[in-house]
Amino acid sequence: MDPVALSSLLIVVLFLVLGTGIWIALALGIVAYAGMAIAVSAPPGQVLATSIWGAATSWDLTALPMFIWMGEILYRTRLSQDMFAGLAPWMRSLPGRLLHVNVVGCTIFAAVSGSSAATCATIGRISLPELQKRGYDERLAIGTLAGAGTLGLLIPPSLIMIVYGAATEQSIARLFIAGVVPGVALAGLFMLYVAGWALLNPRRMPAPDPAMPLGQRLAAARSLIPVVLLIVGVIGSIYGGLASATEAAVVGVALSLLMSRAMGTLDWANFRDGLLSATRTSCMIAFILAGAAFLTTAMGFTGIPRALAEWIGAMNLSPWQLLLALTLFYMVLGCFLDGISMVVLTTAVIMPLVEAAGFDLIWFGIYIVIVVEMAQITPPVGFNLYVLQGMTGRSIFRIGLYALPFFLILALMVALLAVFPDLALWLPRHMLEAG
């Protein structure tokens, strides 16, 4: 069968299988098996075994369960409550006031957890009841949480950057460094939108709280010390060259356990629940990676990546046109797949096109993470939307509407990254030269 026709058929099969509600990992495996059965004489069983083994033995992926476990430990401490108490007094004078706590809190927690869903869930459990009690606009409170929660994917340590780095054989440390400036810039854009909305809608803002003396604000800021120490321990060990991404994940787990113990929240029940929850999440991700690895190998056997590259290459797309086409492609794919599946599933097809267009693969990693962030708040498969639905009881599509302005801000960030690639490349290049 013609490779382009085969790829079209497999895409149809993929969406049909996903439409049945079957697990994503099984859906990927079924499509891979179908592709090999149609177009390849090699035994699918042997290919399945070797591809899964190759994916499972990647050393870089060792950091995944560690970072997930760290997030589960922190979720069960008072760290998040202390962070809110420390940030709130300093947000009072800004237009939008406590709504900025969602953005700042998610930005800080993203530098600790590495997970978008964990960031959204942890900050949301703290901020939403408080914002509701104080009379803040529900649409913006939920929207800021949905949008800022995606920063867990961009600000290091990031699970999806680890997956991308392993799939494309790029330096995970450099990817982590490259995500810092875009992550901070994106948080700034979110805060700018919140401030502008508050200035344009003063009647929908509650009355400000009484002013707090500087001494009391400084006293409240002391509760941020554990957060700062954890960030320094995890991120500083990577940037300082003391630990790899995998080793830094172990540092994060150790520090989280020590902090949990110091706060008096580390007991046998919390330790067991956190470990079991991290194991379930890690197994789910490993299962998805196994199915995607089989599909990636099967696509290599069928020749689809090469054929698609030649087909798109024959269209003579300029780099800008290719980037626009890939953005639209990922936006559509994000309506049906989670971020990790999107990255692992498409790298075999996309990387030859990206390299041929002359894009830096570190830069492209940051680009693809931001596009995946857009998918996190896109119905019907937006993980942040599911998290917020569980906390608020609102429908997925209503929460998606609340998050629409932040979706557009993410799209703006994609455009800025394309026009100014040094947003992602300057810091790793500078640190590399300095080293």
XYZ file of C-alpha atoms in Angstrom:
435
model
C 0.000 0.000 0.000
C 1.131 3.535 -0.746
C 2.711 4.995 2.454
C 0.574 8.142 2.366
C -2.593 6.064 1.961
C -1.415 3.719 4.714
C -0.742 6.614 7.073
C -4.201 8.031 6.377
C -5.741 4.625 7.096
C -3.792 4.256 10.347
C -4.853 7.726 11.481
C -8.486 6.766 10.901
C -7.957 3.511 12.803
C -6.281 5.413 15.662
C -9.188 7.822 16.098
C -11.718 5.005 15.808
C -9.936 2.983 18.484
C -9.541 6.020 20.736
C -13.241 6.743 20.251
C -14.093 3.419 21.906
C -12.581 4.687 25.161
C -9.818 2.083 25.201
C -6.570 2.880 27.011
C -4.253 5.069 24.957
C -1.372 2.603 25.278
C -3.494 -0.238 23.888
C -4.788 1.991 21.114
C -1.235 2.816 20.034
C -0.289 -0.863 20.114
C -3.319 -1.877 18.045
C -2.530 0.706 15.384
C 1.114 -0.411 15.297
C 0.100 -4.040 14.945
C -2.345 -3.151 12.156
C 0.321 -1.211 10.281
C 2.796 -4.069 10.440
C 0.199 -6.667 9.528
C -0.800 -4.687 6.422
C 2.559 -3.544 5.088
C 5.425 -5.499 6.703
C 6.478 -9.128 6.602
C 8.429 -8.937 9.897
C 6.757 -10.697 12.868
C 4.929 -8.044 14.923
C 5.451 -9.963 18.175
C 9.239 -9.757 18.017
C 9.108 -6.081 17.072
C 6.764 -5.466 19.999
C 9.132 -7.147 22.453
C 12.302 -5.415 21.264
C 10.733 -1.942 21.014
C 9.200 -2.120 24.495
C 12.473 -3.369 25.957
C 14.379 -0.530 24.308
C 11.927 2.053 25.642
C 11.888 0.567 29.143
C 15.678 0.513 29.551
C 16.269 4.223 28.855
C 18.232 5.614 31.814
C 16.828 9.131 31.308
C 13.326 7.892 32.093
C 14.419 6.881 35.582
C 13.745 10.466 36.666
C 10.039 10.201 35.818
C 8.849 8.139 38.802
C 11.119 10.124 41.110
C 9.648 13.496 40.153
C 6.131 12.053 40.310
C 6.802 10.706 43.798
C 8.212 14.069 44.874
C 4.982 15.771 43.781
C 2.904 13.231 45.700
C 4.937 13.792 48.861
C 4.557 17.573 48.624
C 0.846 17.251 48.008
C 0.537 15.694 51.464
C 2.491 18.386 53.355
C 1.670 21.938 54.475
C 4.133 23.314 51.921
C 1.409 24.535 49.573
C -0.601 26.233 52.334
C 2.526 27.965 53.614
C 3.333 29.142 50.102
C -0.101 30.768 49.709
C 0.184 32.497 53.075
C 3.609 33.854 52.174
C 2.635 35.166 48.723
C -0.788 36.680 49.427
C 0.356 39.845 51.323
C 2.698 40.845 48.500
C 0.002 40.605 45.817
C -2.366 43.115 47.429
C -1.160 46.238 45.601
C -1.229 44.682 42.122
C -4.293 45.069 39.865
C -6.015 41.720 40.232
C -4.597 41.226 43.724
C -5.002 37.629 44.942
C -5.743 36.342 41.448
C -1.995 36.666 40.883
C -1.440 34.077 43.600
C -2.695 31.435 41.159
C -0.061 32.428 38.603
C 2.824 32.991 41.023
C 1.927 29.926 43.068
C 1.755 27.710 39.976
C 5.053 29.147 38.728
C 6.821 28.333 41.982
C 5.232 24.934 42.415
C 6.010 24.096 38.762
C 9.694 24.440 39.636
C 9.192 21.716 42.211
C 6.646 19.207 40.914
C 7.366 18.921 37.159
C 3.743 17.956 36.531
C 1.004 20.154 35.085
C -1.818 18.197 36.700
C -0.072 18.122 40.099
C 0.565 21.875 39.920
C -3.035 22.607 38.983
C -4.452 20.299 41.652
C -2.203 21.474 44.481
C -2.572 25.223 43.939
C -6.269 24.850 43.087
C -7.090 23.107 46.357
C -5.592 26.041 48.222
C -6.573 29.070 46.145
C -10.051 28.358 44.761
C -11.864 28.171 48.131
C -10.010 31.290 49.322
C -10.769 33.260 46.143
C -14.401 32.181 46.229
C -14.734 33.221 49.874
C -13.293 36.656 49.089
C -15.672 37.213 46.152
C -13.308 37.025 43.192
C -14.728 36.381 39.730
C -15.141 32.624 39.246
C -14.381 32.683 35.524
C -11.018 34.348 35.998
C -10.146 32.367 39.122
C -10.656 29.068 37.287
C -9.143 30.367 34.050
C -5.932 31.563 35.691
C -5.551 28.233 37.429
C -6.088 26.281 34.205
C -3.629 28.433 32.279
C -0.934 28.832 34.928
C -1.168 25.145 35.825
C 0.334 24.328 32.446
C 3.602 25.920 33.589
C 4.354 22.592 35.275
C 5.318 21.344 31.816
C 7.616 24.235 30.907
C 9.422 25.325 34.063
C 11.997 22.686 35.021
C 11.993 19.995 36.192
C 9.514 18.892 33.526
C 8.325 15.353 32.899
C 7.557 16.007 29.267
C 11.005 17.523 28.666
C 12.518 14.314 29.999
C 10.392 12.311 27.580
C 11.279 14.597 24.663
C 14.966 14.525 25.516
C 14.963 10.724 25.692
C 13.054 10.417 22.414
C 15.299 12.837 20.484
C 18.603 12.161 22.291
C 18.917 15.789 23.424
C 20.476 16.998 26.655
C 17.788 17.078 29.338
C 19.822 19.553 31.382
C 19.955 21.954 28.415
C 16.223 21.521 27.857
C 15.603 22.352 31.509
C 17.717 25.502 31.249
C 16.028 26.498 27.971
C 12.596 26.371 29.600
C 13.370 28.943 32.310
C 13.082 32.211 30.344
C 9.983 31.195 28.304
C 8.360 29.926 31.510
C 8.945 33.181 33.370
C 7.868 35.209 30.316
C 4.666 33.189 30.028
C 3.889 33.725 33.712
C 4.441 37.452 33.133
C 1.982 37.445 30.221
C -0.607 35.694 32.370
C -0.176 38.284 35.118
C -0.344 41.114 32.584
C -3.674 39.791 31.311
C -5.034 39.481 34.867
C -3.963 43.053 35.661
C -5.521 44.381 32.463
C -8.768 42.516 33.117
C -8.934 43.890 36.679
C -8.389 47.460 35.471
C -11.093 47.099 32.814
C -13.570 45.404 35.197
C -13.171 47.148 38.568
C -16.786 46.424 39.579
C -16.167 42.688 39.333
C -13.273 42.878 41.789
C -13.867 42.618 45.553
C -12.801 45.357 47.944
C -9.097 45.201 48.856
C -7.984 43.768 52.186
C -6.583 46.057 54.853
C -2.966 46.980 54.315
C -0.425 44.843 56.158
C 2.673 46.439 57.708
C 6.003 45.562 56.135
C 7.084 43.671 59.217
C 4.071 41.374 59.063
C 4.566 40.810 55.333
C 8.201 39.882 55.913
C 7.136 37.539 58.707
C 4.608 35.891 56.389
C 7.280 35.548 53.688
C 9.281 33.292 56.008
C 6.849 30.522 55.146
C 8.338 30.535 51.625
C 11.730 29.384 52.909
C 10.979 25.616 52.526
C 9.846 26.205 48.930
C 13.009 28.163 48.140
C 15.227 25.515 49.709
C 13.552 22.775 47.699
C 13.929 24.716 44.445
C 17.593 25.430 45.205
C 18.185 21.774 45.998
C 16.555 20.406 42.848
C 17.217 23.048 40.209
C 20.501 24.256 41.686
C 21.967 20.753 41.655
C 21.306 20.578 37.901
C 22.465 24.077 36.968
C 25.498 23.815 39.220
C 26.616 20.637 37.501
C 26.382 18.662 40.734
C 23.691 16.269 39.519
C 22.088 15.045 36.348
C 18.333 15.337 35.845
C 17.899 11.818 37.183
C 20.060 12.439 40.236
C 18.294 15.751 40.896
C 14.987 13.894 41.014
C 16.370 11.722 43.817
C 17.585 14.873 45.573
C 14.048 16.252 45.313
C 12.512 13.111 46.799
C 14.983 13.108 49.686
C 14.408 16.791 50.445
C 10.637 16.327 50.200
C 10.736 13.456 52.683
C 12.913 15.475 55.073
C 10.599 18.491 54.840
C 7.518 16.352 55.291
C 9.112 14.828 58.375
C 10.074 18.249 59.745
C 6.499 19.490 59.248
C 5.107 16.474 61.059
C 3.129 15.214 58.055
C 5.285 12.186 57.240
C 3.639 9.151 58.760
C 3.329 5.618 57.477
C -0.110 6.217 55.919
C 1.014 9.297 53.947
C 4.245 7.604 52.876
C 2.337 4.541 51.640
C -0.393 6.556 49.884
C 2.126 8.800 48.154
C 4.249 5.874 47.016
C 1.250 3.923 45.704
C -0.155 6.945 43.882
C 3.239 7.678 42.294
C 3.542 4.018 41.281
C 0.143 4.064 39.578
C 0.954 7.251 37.674
C 4.416 6.003 36.704
C 3.001 2.714 35.442
C 0.407 4.554 33.375
C 3.106 6.699 31.741
C 5.373 3.675 31.204
C 2.487 1.810 29.571
C 1.846 4.729 27.213
C 5.550 4.961 26.363
C 5.640 1.227 25.606
C 2.701 1.472 23.211
C 4.152 4.565 21.574
C 7.570 2.886 21.216
C 5.945 -0.040 19.399
C 4.085 2.366 17.122
C 7.245 4.371 16.451
C 9.147 1.208 15.495
C 6.257 -0.038 13.362
C 6.139 3.271 11.493
C 9.835 2.911 10.785
C 9.228 -0.539 9.264
C 6.384 0.723 7.093
C 8.399 3.655 5.750
C 5.668 6.140 6.662
C 7.971 8.746 8.280
C 10.220 8.865 5.231
C 7.252 9.000 2.861
C 5.531 11.751 4.809
C 8.770 13.709 4.978
C 9.143 13.418 1.217
C 5.474 14.331 0.699
C 5.664 17.429 2.871
C 9.073 18.229 1.443
C 7.573 18.128 -2.056
C 5.178 20.863 -0.936
C 8.235 23.131 -0.576
C 7.000 24.629 2.672
C 9.140 27.366 4.094
C 10.280 26.931 7.711
C 7.558 29.361 8.819
C 4.883 27.487 6.892
C 6.111 24.192 8.328
C 5.998 25.625 11.845
C 2.444 26.871 11.319
C 1.387 23.487 9.932
C 2.947 21.675 12.900
C 1.250 24.038 15.348
C -2.159 23.359 13.817
C -1.375 19.644 13.743
C -0.517 19.512 17.429
C -3.518 21.631 18.363
C -5.821 19.145 16.639
C -3.955 16.167 18.092
C -4.206 17.721 21.533
C -7.982 17.395 21.385
C -7.585 13.616 21.521
C -4.235 12.694 23.127
C -2.350 13.616 26.282
C 0.929 15.496 26.048
C 3.323 12.599 26.593
C 1.586 10.494 23.958
C 1.687 13.420 21.535
C 5.431 13.849 21.939
C 6.409 10.201 21.780
C 3.943 9.362 19.025
C 5.016 12.098 16.623
C 8.780 12.419 17.091
C 9.601 9.707 14.516
C 7.611 11.577 11.856
C 8.320 15.158 12.827
C 12.041 15.160 13.634
C 13.292 14.613 10.055
C 11.167 17.574 8.902
C 12.338 19.742 11.784
C 15.997 18.948 11.168
C 15.609 19.524 7.418
C 14.075 22.940 8.107
C 17.115 23.872 10.188
C 15.350 24.263 13.556
C 17.450 23.832 16.684
C 16.178 20.707 18.464
C 16.504 22.292 21.911
C 14.432 25.253 20.692
C 11.912 22.899 19.093
C 11.602 21.023 22.383
C 10.493 24.229 24.123
C 8.152 25.016 21.239
C 6.500 21.611 21.393
C 6.118 21.852 25.182
C 4.229 25.154 24.833
C 1.973 23.669 22.148
C 1.322 20.692 24.421
C 0.480 23.198 27.167
C -2.249 24.472 24.871
C -3.539 20.912 24.595
C -3.714 20.675 28.401
C -6.594 23.191 28.357
C -8.266 22.005 25.130
C -11.446 19.898 25.389
C -12.187 17.030 25.342
C -8.807 15.576 26.481
C -7.326 18.388 28.564
C -5.821 17.009 31.778
C -5.972 20.366 33.584
C -9.636 20.635 32.667
C -10.317 17.229 34.224
C -8.515 18.272 37.403
C -10.555 21.481 37.651
C -13.781 19.670 36.850
C -13.200 17.421 39.833
C -12.604 20.428 42.094
C -15.363 22.745 40.842
C -18.064 20.471 39.421
C -18.234 22.594 36.238
C -18.373 20.941 32.824
C -15.226 20.393 30.781
C -16.374 22.731 28.030
C -17.357 25.523 30.458
C -13.919 25.344 32.083
C -12.388 25.295 28.611
C -14.263 28.537 27.877
C -12.883 30.082 31.067
C -9.387 29.043 29.976
C -9.756 30.403 26.412
C -7.911 33.710 27.041
C -4.965 31.780 28.435
C -5.042 29.419 25.462
C -4.673 32.508 23.252
C -1.796 33.771 25.420
C -0.048 30.425 24.929
C -0.554 30.821 21.169
C 1.003 34.293 21.439
C 3.973 32.773 23.269
C 4.442 30.283 20.418
C 4.590 33.215 17.986
C 7.059 35.111 20.194
C 9.255 32.035 20.469
C 9.264 31.671 16.684
C 10.172 35.323 16.126
C 12.686 35.478 19.001
C 14.272 31.985 19.281
C 16.827 33.321 21.775
C 14.053 33.327 24.362
C 14.826 29.622 24.631
C 18.427 29.455 23.386
C 20.169 32.383 25.064
C 20.324 31.002 28.588
C 21.644 27.490 27.763
C 24.147 28.972 25.324
C 25.287 31.549 27.881
C 25.626 28.987 30.657
C 27.452 26.604 28.334
C 29.928 29.318 27.336
C 30.354 30.342 30.968
C 31.076 26.739 31.891
